[in-house]
mmCIF file of C-alpha atoms and ligand atoms in Angstrom:
data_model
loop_
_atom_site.group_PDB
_atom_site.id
_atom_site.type_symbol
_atom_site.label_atom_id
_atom_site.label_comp_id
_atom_site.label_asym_id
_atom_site.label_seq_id
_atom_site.Cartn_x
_atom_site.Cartn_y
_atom_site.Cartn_z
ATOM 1 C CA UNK A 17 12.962 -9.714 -20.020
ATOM 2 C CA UNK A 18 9.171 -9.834 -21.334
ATOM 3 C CA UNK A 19 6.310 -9.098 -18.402
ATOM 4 C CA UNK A 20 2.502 -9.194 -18.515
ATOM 5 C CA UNK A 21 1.161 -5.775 -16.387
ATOM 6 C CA UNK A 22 -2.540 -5.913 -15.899
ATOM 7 C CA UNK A 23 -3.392 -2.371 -15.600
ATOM 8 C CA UNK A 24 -5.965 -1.062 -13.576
ATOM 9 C CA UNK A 25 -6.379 2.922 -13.922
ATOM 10 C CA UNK A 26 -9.997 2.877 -11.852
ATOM 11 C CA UNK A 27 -11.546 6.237 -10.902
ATOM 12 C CA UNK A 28 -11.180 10.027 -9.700
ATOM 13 C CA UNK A 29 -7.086 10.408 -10.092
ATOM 14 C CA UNK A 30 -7.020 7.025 -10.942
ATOM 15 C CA UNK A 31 -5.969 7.173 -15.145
ATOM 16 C CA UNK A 32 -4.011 10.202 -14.929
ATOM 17 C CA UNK A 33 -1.716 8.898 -12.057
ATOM 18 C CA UNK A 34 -1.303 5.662 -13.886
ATOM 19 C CA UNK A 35 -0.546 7.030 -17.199
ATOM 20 C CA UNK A 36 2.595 8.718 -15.639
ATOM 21 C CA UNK A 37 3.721 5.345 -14.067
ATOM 22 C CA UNK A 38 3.435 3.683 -17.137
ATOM 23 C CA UNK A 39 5.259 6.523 -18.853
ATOM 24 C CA UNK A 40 8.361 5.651 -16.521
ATOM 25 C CA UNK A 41 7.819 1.914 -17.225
ATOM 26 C CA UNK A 42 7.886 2.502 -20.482
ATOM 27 C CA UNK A 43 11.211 4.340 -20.481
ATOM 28 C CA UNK A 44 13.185 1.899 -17.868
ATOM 29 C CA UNK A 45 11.782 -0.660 -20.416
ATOM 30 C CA UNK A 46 13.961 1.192 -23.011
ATOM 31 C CA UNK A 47 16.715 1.869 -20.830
ATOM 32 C CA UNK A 48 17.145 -1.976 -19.695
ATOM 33 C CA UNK A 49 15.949 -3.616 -22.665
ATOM 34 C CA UNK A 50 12.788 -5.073 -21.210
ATOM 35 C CA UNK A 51 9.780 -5.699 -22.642
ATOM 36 C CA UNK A 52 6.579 -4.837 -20.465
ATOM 37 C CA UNK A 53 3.254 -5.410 -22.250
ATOM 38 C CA UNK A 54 0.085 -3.760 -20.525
ATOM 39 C CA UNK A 55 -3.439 -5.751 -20.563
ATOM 40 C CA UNK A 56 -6.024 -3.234 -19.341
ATOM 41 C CA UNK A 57 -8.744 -4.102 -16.374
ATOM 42 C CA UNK A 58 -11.532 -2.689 -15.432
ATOM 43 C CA UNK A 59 -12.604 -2.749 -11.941
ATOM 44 C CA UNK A 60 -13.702 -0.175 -9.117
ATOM 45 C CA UNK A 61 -16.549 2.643 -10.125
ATOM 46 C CA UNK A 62 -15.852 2.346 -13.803
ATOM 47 C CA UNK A 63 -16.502 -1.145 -13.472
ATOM 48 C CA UNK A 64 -19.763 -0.764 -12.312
ATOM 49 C CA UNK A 65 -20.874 1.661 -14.649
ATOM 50 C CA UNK A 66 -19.783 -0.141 -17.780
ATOM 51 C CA UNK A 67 -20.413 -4.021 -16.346
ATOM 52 C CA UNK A 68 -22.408 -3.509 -13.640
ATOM 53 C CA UNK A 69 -19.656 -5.630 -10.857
ATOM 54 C CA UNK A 70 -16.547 -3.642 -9.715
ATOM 55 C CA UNK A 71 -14.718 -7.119 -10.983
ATOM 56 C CA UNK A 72 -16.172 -9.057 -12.811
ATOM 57 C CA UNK A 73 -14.661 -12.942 -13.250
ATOM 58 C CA UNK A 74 -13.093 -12.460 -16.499
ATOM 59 C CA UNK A 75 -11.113 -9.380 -15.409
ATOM 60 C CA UNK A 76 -9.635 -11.139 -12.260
ATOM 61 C CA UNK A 77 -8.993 -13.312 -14.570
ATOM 62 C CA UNK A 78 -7.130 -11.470 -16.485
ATOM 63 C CA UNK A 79 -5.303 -10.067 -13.288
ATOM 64 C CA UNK A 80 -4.172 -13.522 -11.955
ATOM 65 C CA UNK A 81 -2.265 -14.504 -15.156
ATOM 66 C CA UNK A 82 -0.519 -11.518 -15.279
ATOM 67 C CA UNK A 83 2.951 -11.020 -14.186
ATOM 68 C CA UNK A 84 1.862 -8.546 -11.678
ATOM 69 C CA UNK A 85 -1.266 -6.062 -11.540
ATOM 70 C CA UNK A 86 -0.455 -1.638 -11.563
ATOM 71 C CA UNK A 87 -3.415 -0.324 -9.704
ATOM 72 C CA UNK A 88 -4.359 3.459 -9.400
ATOM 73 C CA UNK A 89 -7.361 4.119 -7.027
ATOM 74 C CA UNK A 90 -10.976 3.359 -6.895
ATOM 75 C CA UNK A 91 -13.971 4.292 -5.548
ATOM 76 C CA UNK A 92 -16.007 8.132 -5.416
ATOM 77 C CA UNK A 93 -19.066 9.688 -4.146
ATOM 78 C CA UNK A 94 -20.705 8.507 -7.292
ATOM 79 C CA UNK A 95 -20.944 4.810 -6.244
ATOM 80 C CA UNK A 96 -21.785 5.758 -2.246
ATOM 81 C CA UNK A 97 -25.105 4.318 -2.412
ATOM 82 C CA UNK A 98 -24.892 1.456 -4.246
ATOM 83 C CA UNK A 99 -24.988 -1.829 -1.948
ATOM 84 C CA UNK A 100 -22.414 -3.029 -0.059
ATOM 85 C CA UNK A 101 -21.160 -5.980 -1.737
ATOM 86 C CA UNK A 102 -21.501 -3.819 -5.320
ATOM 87 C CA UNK A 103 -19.667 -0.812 -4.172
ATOM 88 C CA UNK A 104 -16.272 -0.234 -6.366
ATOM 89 C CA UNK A 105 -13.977 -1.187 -2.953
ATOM 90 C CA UNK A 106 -15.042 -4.568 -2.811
ATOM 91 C CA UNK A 107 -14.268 -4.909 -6.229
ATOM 92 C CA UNK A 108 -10.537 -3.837 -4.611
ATOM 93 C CA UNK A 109 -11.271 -6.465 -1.932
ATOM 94 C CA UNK A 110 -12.176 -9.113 -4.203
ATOM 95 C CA UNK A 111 -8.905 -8.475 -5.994
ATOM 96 C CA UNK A 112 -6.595 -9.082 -3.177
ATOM 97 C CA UNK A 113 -8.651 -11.999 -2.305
ATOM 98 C CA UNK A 114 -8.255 -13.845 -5.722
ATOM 99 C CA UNK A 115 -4.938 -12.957 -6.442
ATOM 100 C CA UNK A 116 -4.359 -14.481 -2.727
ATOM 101 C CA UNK A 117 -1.886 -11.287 -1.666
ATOM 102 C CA UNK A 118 -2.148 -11.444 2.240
ATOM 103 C CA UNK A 119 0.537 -9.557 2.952
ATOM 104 C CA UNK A 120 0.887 -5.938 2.234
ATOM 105 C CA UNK A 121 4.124 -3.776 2.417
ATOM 106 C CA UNK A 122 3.359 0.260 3.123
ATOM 107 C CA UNK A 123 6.962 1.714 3.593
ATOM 108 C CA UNK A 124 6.798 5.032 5.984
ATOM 109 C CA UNK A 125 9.887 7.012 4.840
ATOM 110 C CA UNK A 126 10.795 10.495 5.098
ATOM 111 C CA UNK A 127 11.854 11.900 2.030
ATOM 112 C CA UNK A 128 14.904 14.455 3.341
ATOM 113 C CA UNK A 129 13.797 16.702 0.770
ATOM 114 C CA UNK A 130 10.282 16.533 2.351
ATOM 115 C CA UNK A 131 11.108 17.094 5.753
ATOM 116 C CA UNK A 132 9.070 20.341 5.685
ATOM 117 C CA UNK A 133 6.196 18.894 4.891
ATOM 118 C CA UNK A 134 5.494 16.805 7.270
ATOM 119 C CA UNK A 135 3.261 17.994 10.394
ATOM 120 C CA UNK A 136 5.637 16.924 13.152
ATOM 121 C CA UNK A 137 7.420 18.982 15.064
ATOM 122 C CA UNK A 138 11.335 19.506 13.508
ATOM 123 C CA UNK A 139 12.719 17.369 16.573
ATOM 124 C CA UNK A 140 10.930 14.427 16.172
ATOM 125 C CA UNK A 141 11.274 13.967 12.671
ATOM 126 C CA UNK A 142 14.698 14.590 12.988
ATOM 127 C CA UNK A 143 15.185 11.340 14.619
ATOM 128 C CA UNK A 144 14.134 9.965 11.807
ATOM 129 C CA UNK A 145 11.128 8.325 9.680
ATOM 130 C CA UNK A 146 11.600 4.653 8.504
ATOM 131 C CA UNK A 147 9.527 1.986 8.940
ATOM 132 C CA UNK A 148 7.241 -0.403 6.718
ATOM 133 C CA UNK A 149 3.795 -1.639 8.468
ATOM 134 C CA UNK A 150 3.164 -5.220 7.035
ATOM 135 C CA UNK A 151 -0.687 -5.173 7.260
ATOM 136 C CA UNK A 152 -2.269 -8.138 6.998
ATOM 137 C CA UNK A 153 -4.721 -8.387 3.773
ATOM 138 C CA UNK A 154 -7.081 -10.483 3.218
ATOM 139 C CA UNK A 155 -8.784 -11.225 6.200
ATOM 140 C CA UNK A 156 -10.163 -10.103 9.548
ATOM 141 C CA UNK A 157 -13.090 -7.860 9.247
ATOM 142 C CA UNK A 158 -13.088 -6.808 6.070
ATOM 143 C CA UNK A 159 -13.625 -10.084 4.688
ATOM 144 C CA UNK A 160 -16.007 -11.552 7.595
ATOM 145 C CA UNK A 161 -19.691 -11.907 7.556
ATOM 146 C CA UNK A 162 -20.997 -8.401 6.844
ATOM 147 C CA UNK A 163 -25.526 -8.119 7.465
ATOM 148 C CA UNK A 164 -27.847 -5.594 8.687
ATOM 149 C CA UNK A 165 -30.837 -6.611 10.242
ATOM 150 C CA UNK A 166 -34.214 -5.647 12.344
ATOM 151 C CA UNK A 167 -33.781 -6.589 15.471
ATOM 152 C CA UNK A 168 -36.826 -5.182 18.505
ATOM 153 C CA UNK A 169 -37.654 -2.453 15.836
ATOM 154 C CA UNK A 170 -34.762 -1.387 15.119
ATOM 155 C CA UNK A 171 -32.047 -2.282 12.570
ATOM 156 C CA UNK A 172 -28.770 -3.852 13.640
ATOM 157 C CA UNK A 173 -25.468 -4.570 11.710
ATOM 158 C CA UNK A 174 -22.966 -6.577 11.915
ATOM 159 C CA UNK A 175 -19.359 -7.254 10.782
ATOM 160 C CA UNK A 176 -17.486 -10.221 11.904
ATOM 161 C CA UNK A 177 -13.912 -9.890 13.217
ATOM 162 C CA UNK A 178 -12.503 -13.790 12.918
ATOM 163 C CA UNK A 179 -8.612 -14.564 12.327
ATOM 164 C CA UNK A 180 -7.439 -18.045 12.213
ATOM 165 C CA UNK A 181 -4.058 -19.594 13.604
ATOM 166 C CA UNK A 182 -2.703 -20.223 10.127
ATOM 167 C CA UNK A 183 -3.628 -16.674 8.607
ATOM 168 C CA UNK A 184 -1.966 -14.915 11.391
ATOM 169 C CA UNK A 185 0.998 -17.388 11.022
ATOM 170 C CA UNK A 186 2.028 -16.601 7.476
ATOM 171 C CA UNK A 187 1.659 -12.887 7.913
ATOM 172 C CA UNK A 188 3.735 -13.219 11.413
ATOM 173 C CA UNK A 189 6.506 -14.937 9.245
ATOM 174 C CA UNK A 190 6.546 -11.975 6.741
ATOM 175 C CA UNK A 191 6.895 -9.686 9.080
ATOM 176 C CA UNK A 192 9.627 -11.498 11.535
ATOM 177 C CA UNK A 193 11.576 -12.207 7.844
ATOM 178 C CA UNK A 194 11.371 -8.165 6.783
ATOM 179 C CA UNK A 195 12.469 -7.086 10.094
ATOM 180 C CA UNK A 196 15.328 -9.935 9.694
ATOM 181 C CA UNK A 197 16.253 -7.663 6.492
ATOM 182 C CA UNK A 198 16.238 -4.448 8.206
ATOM 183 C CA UNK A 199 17.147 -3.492 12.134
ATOM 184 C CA UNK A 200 15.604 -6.730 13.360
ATOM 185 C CA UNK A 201 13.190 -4.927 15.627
ATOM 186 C CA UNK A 202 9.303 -6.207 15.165
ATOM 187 C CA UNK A 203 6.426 -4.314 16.912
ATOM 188 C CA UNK A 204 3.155 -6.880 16.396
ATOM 189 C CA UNK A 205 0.498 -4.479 17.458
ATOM 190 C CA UNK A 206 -2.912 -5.685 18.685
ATOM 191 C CA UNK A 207 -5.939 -4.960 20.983
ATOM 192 C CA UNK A 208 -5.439 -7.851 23.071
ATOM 193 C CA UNK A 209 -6.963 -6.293 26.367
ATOM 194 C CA UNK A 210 -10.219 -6.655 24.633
ATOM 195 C CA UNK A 211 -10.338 -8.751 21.566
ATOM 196 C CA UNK A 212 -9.912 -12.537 21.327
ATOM 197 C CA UNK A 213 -8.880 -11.981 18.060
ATOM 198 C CA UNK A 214 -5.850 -10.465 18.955
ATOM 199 C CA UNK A 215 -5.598 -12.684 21.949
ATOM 200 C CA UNK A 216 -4.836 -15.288 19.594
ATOM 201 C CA UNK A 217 -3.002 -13.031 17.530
ATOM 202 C CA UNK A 218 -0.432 -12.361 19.992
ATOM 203 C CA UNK A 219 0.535 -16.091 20.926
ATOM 204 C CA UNK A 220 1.216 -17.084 17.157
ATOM 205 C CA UNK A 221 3.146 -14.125 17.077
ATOM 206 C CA UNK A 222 5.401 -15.351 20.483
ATOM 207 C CA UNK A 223 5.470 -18.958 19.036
ATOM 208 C CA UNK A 224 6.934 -17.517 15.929
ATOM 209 C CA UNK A 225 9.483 -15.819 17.877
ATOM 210 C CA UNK A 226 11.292 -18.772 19.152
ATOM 211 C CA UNK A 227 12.045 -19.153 15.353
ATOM 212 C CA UNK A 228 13.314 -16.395 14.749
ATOM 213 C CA UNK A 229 15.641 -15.418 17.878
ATOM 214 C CA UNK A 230 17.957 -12.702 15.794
ATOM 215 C CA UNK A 231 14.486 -10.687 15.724
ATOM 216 C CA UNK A 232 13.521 -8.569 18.775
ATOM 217 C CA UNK A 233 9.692 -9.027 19.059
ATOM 218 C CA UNK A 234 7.746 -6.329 20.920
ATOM 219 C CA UNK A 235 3.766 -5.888 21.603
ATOM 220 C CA UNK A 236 1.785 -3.071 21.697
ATOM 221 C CA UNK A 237 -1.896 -2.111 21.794
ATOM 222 C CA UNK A 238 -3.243 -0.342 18.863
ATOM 223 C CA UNK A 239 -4.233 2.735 20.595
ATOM 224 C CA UNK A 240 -0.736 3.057 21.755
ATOM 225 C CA UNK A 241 1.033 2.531 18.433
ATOM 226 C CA UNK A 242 -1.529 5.385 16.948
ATOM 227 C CA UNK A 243 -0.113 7.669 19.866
ATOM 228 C CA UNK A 244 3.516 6.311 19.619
ATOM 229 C CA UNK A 245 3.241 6.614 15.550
ATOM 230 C CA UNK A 246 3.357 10.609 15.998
ATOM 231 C CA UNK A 247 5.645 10.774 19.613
ATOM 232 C CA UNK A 248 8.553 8.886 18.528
ATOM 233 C CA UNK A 249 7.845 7.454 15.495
ATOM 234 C CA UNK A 250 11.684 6.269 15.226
ATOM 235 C CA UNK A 251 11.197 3.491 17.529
ATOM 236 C CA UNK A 252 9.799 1.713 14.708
ATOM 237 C CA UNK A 253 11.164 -0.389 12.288
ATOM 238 C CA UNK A 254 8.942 -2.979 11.282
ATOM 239 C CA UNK A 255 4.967 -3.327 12.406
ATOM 240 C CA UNK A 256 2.911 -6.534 12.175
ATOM 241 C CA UNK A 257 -0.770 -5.870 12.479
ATOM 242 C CA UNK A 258 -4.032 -7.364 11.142
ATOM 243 C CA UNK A 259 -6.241 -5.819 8.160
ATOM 244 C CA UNK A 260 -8.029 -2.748 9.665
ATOM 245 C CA UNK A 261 -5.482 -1.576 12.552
ATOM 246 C CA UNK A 262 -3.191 -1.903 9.441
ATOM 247 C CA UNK A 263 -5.416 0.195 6.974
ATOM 248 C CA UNK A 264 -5.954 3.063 9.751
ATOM 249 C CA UNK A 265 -2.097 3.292 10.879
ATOM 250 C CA UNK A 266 -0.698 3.104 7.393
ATOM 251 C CA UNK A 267 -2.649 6.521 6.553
ATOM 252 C CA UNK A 268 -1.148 8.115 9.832
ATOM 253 C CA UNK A 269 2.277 6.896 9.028
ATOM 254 C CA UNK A 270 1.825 8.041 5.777
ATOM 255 C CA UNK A 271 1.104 11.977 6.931
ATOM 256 C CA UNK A 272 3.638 11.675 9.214
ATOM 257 C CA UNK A 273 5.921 11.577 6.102
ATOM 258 C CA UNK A 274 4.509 14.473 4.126
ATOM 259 C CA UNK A 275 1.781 12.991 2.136
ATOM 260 C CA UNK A 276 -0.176 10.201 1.585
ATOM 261 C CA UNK A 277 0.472 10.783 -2.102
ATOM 262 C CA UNK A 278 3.792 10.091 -1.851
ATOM 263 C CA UNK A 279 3.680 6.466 -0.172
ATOM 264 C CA UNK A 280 3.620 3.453 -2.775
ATOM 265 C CA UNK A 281 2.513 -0.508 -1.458
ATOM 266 C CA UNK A 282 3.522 -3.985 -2.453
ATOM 267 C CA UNK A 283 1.259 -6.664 -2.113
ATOM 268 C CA UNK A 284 2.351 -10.527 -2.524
ATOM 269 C CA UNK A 285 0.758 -13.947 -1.091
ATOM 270 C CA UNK A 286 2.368 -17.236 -2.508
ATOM 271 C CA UNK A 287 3.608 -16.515 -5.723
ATOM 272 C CA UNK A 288 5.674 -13.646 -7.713
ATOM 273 C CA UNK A 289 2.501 -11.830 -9.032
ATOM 274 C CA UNK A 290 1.529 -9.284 -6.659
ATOM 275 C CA UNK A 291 -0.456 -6.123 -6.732
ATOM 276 C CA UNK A 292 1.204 -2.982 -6.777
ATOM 277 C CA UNK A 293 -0.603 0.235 -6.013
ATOM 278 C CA UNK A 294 -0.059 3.377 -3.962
ATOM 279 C CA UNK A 295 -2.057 3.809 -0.470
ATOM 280 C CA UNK A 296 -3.815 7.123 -1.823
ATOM 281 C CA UNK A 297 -7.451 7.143 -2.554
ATOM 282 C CA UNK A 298 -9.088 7.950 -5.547
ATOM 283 C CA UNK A 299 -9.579 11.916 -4.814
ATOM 284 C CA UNK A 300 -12.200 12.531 -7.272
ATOM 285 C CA UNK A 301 -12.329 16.462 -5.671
ATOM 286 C CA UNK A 302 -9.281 16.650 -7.971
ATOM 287 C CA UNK A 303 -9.942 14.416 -10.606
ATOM 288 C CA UNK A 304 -8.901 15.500 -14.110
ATOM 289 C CA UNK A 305 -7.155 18.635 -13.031
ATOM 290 C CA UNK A 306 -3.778 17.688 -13.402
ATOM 291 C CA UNK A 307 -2.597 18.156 -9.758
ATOM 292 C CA UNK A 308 -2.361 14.925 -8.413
ATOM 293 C CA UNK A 309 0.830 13.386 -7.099
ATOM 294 C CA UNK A 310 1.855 10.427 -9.366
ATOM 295 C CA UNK A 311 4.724 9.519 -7.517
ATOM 296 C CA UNK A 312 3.030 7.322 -5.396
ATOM 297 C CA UNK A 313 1.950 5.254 -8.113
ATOM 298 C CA UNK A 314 5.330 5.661 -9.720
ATOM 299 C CA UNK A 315 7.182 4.254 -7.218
ATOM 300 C CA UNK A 316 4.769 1.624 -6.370
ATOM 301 C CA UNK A 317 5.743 0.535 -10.034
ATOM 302 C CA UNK A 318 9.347 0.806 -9.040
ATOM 303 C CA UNK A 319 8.563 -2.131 -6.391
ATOM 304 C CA UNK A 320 6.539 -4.052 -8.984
ATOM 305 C CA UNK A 321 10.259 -4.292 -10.687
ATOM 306 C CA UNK A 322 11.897 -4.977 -7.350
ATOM 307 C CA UNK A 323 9.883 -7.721 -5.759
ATOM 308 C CA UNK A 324 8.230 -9.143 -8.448
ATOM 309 C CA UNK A 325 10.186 -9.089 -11.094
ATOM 310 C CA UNK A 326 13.579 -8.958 -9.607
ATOM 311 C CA UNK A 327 15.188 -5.979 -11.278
ATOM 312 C CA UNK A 328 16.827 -3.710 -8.252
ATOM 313 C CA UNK A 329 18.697 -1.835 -10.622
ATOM 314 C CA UNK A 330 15.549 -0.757 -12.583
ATOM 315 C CA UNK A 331 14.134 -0.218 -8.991
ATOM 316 C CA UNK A 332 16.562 2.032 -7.953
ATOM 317 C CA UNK A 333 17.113 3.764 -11.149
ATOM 318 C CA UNK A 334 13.170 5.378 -10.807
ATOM 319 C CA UNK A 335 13.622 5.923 -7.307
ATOM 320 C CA UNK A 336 16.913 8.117 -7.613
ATOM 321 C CA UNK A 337 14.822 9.831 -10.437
ATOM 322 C CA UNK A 338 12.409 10.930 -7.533
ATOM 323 C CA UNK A 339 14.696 11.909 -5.301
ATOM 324 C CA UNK A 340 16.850 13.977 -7.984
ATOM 325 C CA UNK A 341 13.032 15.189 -8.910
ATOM 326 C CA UNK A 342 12.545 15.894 -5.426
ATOM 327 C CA UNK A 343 16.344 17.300 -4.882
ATOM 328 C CA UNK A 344 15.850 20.301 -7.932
ATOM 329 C CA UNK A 345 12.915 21.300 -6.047
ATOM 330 C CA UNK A 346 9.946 20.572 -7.819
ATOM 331 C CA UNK A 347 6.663 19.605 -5.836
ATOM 332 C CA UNK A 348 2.762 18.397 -6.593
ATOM 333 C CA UNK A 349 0.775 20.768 -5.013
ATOM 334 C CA UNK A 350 0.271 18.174 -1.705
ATOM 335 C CA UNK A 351 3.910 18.682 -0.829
ATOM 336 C CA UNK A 352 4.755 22.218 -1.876
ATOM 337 C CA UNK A 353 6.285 24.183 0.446
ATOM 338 C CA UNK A 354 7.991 27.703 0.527
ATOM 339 C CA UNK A 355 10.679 28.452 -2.648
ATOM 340 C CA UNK A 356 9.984 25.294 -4.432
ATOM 341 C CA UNK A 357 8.199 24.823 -7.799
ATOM 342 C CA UNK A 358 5.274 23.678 -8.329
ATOM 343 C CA UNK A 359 4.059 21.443 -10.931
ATOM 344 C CA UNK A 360 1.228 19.159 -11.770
ATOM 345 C CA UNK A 361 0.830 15.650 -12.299
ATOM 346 C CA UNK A 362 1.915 15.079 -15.992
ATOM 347 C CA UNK A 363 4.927 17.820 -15.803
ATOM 348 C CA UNK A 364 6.083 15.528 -12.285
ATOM 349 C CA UNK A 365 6.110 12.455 -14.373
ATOM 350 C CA UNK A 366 8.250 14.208 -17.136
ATOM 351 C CA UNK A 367 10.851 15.377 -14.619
ATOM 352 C CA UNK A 368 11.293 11.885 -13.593
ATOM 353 C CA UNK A 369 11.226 10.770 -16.729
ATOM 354 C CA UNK A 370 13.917 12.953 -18.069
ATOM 355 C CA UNK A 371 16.258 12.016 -15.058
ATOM 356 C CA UNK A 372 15.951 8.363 -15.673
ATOM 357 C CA UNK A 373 19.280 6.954 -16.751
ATOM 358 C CA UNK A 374 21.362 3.747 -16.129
ATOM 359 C CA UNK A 375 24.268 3.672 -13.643
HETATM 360 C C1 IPM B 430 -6.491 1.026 1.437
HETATM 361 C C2 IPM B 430 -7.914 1.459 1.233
HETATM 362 C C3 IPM B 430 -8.778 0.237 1.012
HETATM 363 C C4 IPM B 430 -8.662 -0.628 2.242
HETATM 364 C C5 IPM B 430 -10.244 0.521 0.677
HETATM 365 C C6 IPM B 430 -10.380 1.401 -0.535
HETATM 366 C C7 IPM B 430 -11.035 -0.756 0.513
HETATM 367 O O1 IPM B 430 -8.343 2.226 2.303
HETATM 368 O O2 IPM B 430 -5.942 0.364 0.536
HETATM 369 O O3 IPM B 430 -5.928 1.343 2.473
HETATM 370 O O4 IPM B 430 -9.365 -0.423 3.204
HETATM 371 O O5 IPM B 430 -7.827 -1.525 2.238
HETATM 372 MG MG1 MG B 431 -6.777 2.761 3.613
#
């Protein structure tokens, strides 16, 4: 098979994760007998700096006819005071919005080879780690009216939290038809004792339910699931929640794993072409030092082949590489822990590399 990647390497760890990704791509392409050809796109930081718009038209562009879009990170102190609408994540924003991707998949997995690392307390993690928070993308209030103003001498802002009856229908339906693939258990999570957003929220996500009568449907209030995510984080199996409770949880869920460098995300709305990027930021404190964790990225390319491009096998061949990666004992320096080895980014993405094979 032939497929279009638009590749987006953005700032701080941004190329040098990517370039291990597309290492592994390159070798499941030769594997499988694929064909992936890579358009590159600029957006984020390094957008600014050589256009002067984290994304401009033409490189969207260039985005939506692809296949599917590999993105590293973006964003750095660098750009902090350039205005809002100019700064390199709405240039991320922007992207989600005109690809239309409103639903986003961030598995939280233990790795059992990573049980060490993560900051819980041996029982609890014990229980066991797996569930995938479908955040909702591409509204809410990140995409609402954003303004500063003076107001009695003194300046106010604003941001405006608004969710509509449709948008919080089709992400409902993704999440009632993931949990239908896994333990049938959804958790819609909300802050309905306070905001009418979530008022609303919660009775599309009861209507839904009635649909869907194989799936167990369960509410809870955000500030409960953040408590609940690191108490007994095996009650979960699949969370529904709008953009920002989404954005904040996902990074908790993530530690609770080992490290947020480990965690990769899908991101689909209508069609096949989605955007595929780990949930990391752009760490520009260890920019170009060769320490970063590419796995993330790597197996965020491993669910570009899943979902996208419907290759499981290719899927699961990179994601037994990690784990026999993982298995020999070799660690980034974010998950190291006593007697293993560590290694930097590039040597990481060689390991896998060499452990790639067909079943
Ligand atoms: C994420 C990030 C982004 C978000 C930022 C960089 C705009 O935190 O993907 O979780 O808030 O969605
Ligand atoms: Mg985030």
């Amino acid at each position: 098979m032939t497929k279009n990647i638009a590749v987006i390497r953005g700032d701080g760890i941004g190329p040098e994760i990517v370039e291990q990704a597309l290492k592994v791509l390159n070798k499941v392409a030769e594997i499988y007998g694929h064909t992936f050809n890579y358009t590159d796109v600029d957006m984020g930081g390094c957008a600014i700096d050589k256009w002067g718009n984290p994304l401009p038209e033409e490189m969207l562009k260039k985005c939506v006819e692809s296949d599917s879009v590999l993105l590293g990170a973006v964003g750095g102190e660098k750009w902090n005071s350039v205005p809002g609408d100019m700064r390199p994540e709405k240039g991320l924003l922007r992207l989600r919005a005109g690809m239309g991707v409103y639903s986003n998949n961030r598995p939280a997995k233990i790795w059992k080879q990573l049980a060490d690392a993560s900051p819980l307390k041996k029982e609890i993690v014990d229980k066991g780690i797996d569930f995938i928070i479908v955040r909702e993308l591409i509204g809410g209030i990140y995409f609402g009216e954003h303004k500063t103003e003076e107001e009695n001498g003194e300046k106010k802002a604003v941001d405006v939290l608004a969710y509509t009856e449709s948008e919080i229908e089709r992400i409902g339906r993704i999440g009632f038809e993931t949990a239908r693939k896994r333990n049938k258990k959804l958790c819609s999570v909300e802050k309905s004792n306070v905001l009418d957003s979530s008022r609303l929220w919660k009775a599309v996500m009861h209507r839904l339910a009635e649909e869907y009568p194989d799936v167990e449907l369960s509410d809870m209030l955000v500030d409960n699931c953040a408590m609940q995510i690191v108490k007994n984080p095996a009650q979960f199996d699949v969370v529904v929640t709008e953009n920002m409770f989404g954005d904040i949880l996902s990074d908790e869920a993530s530690m609770i794993t080992g490290s947020i460098g480990m965690i990769p995300s899908s991101s689909l709305g209508a069609t096949s072409c989605g955007l595929y990027e780990p949930i990391h930021g752009s760490a520009p404190d260890i920019a170009g030092m060769d320490i970063a964790n590419p796995i993330g990225t790597i197996l965020s390319a491993a669910m570009m082949l899943r979902y996208s491009f419907d290759m499981p096998e290719e899927a699961d061949c990179i994601e037994n590489a990690v784990s026999a990666v993982l298995d020999d004992g070799f660690r980034t320096a974010d998950i190291m822990s006593d007697g293993c080895k560590k290694v930097g980014c590039s040597e990481m993405g060689k390991l896998i590399i060499s452990k790639l094979s067909r079943k």
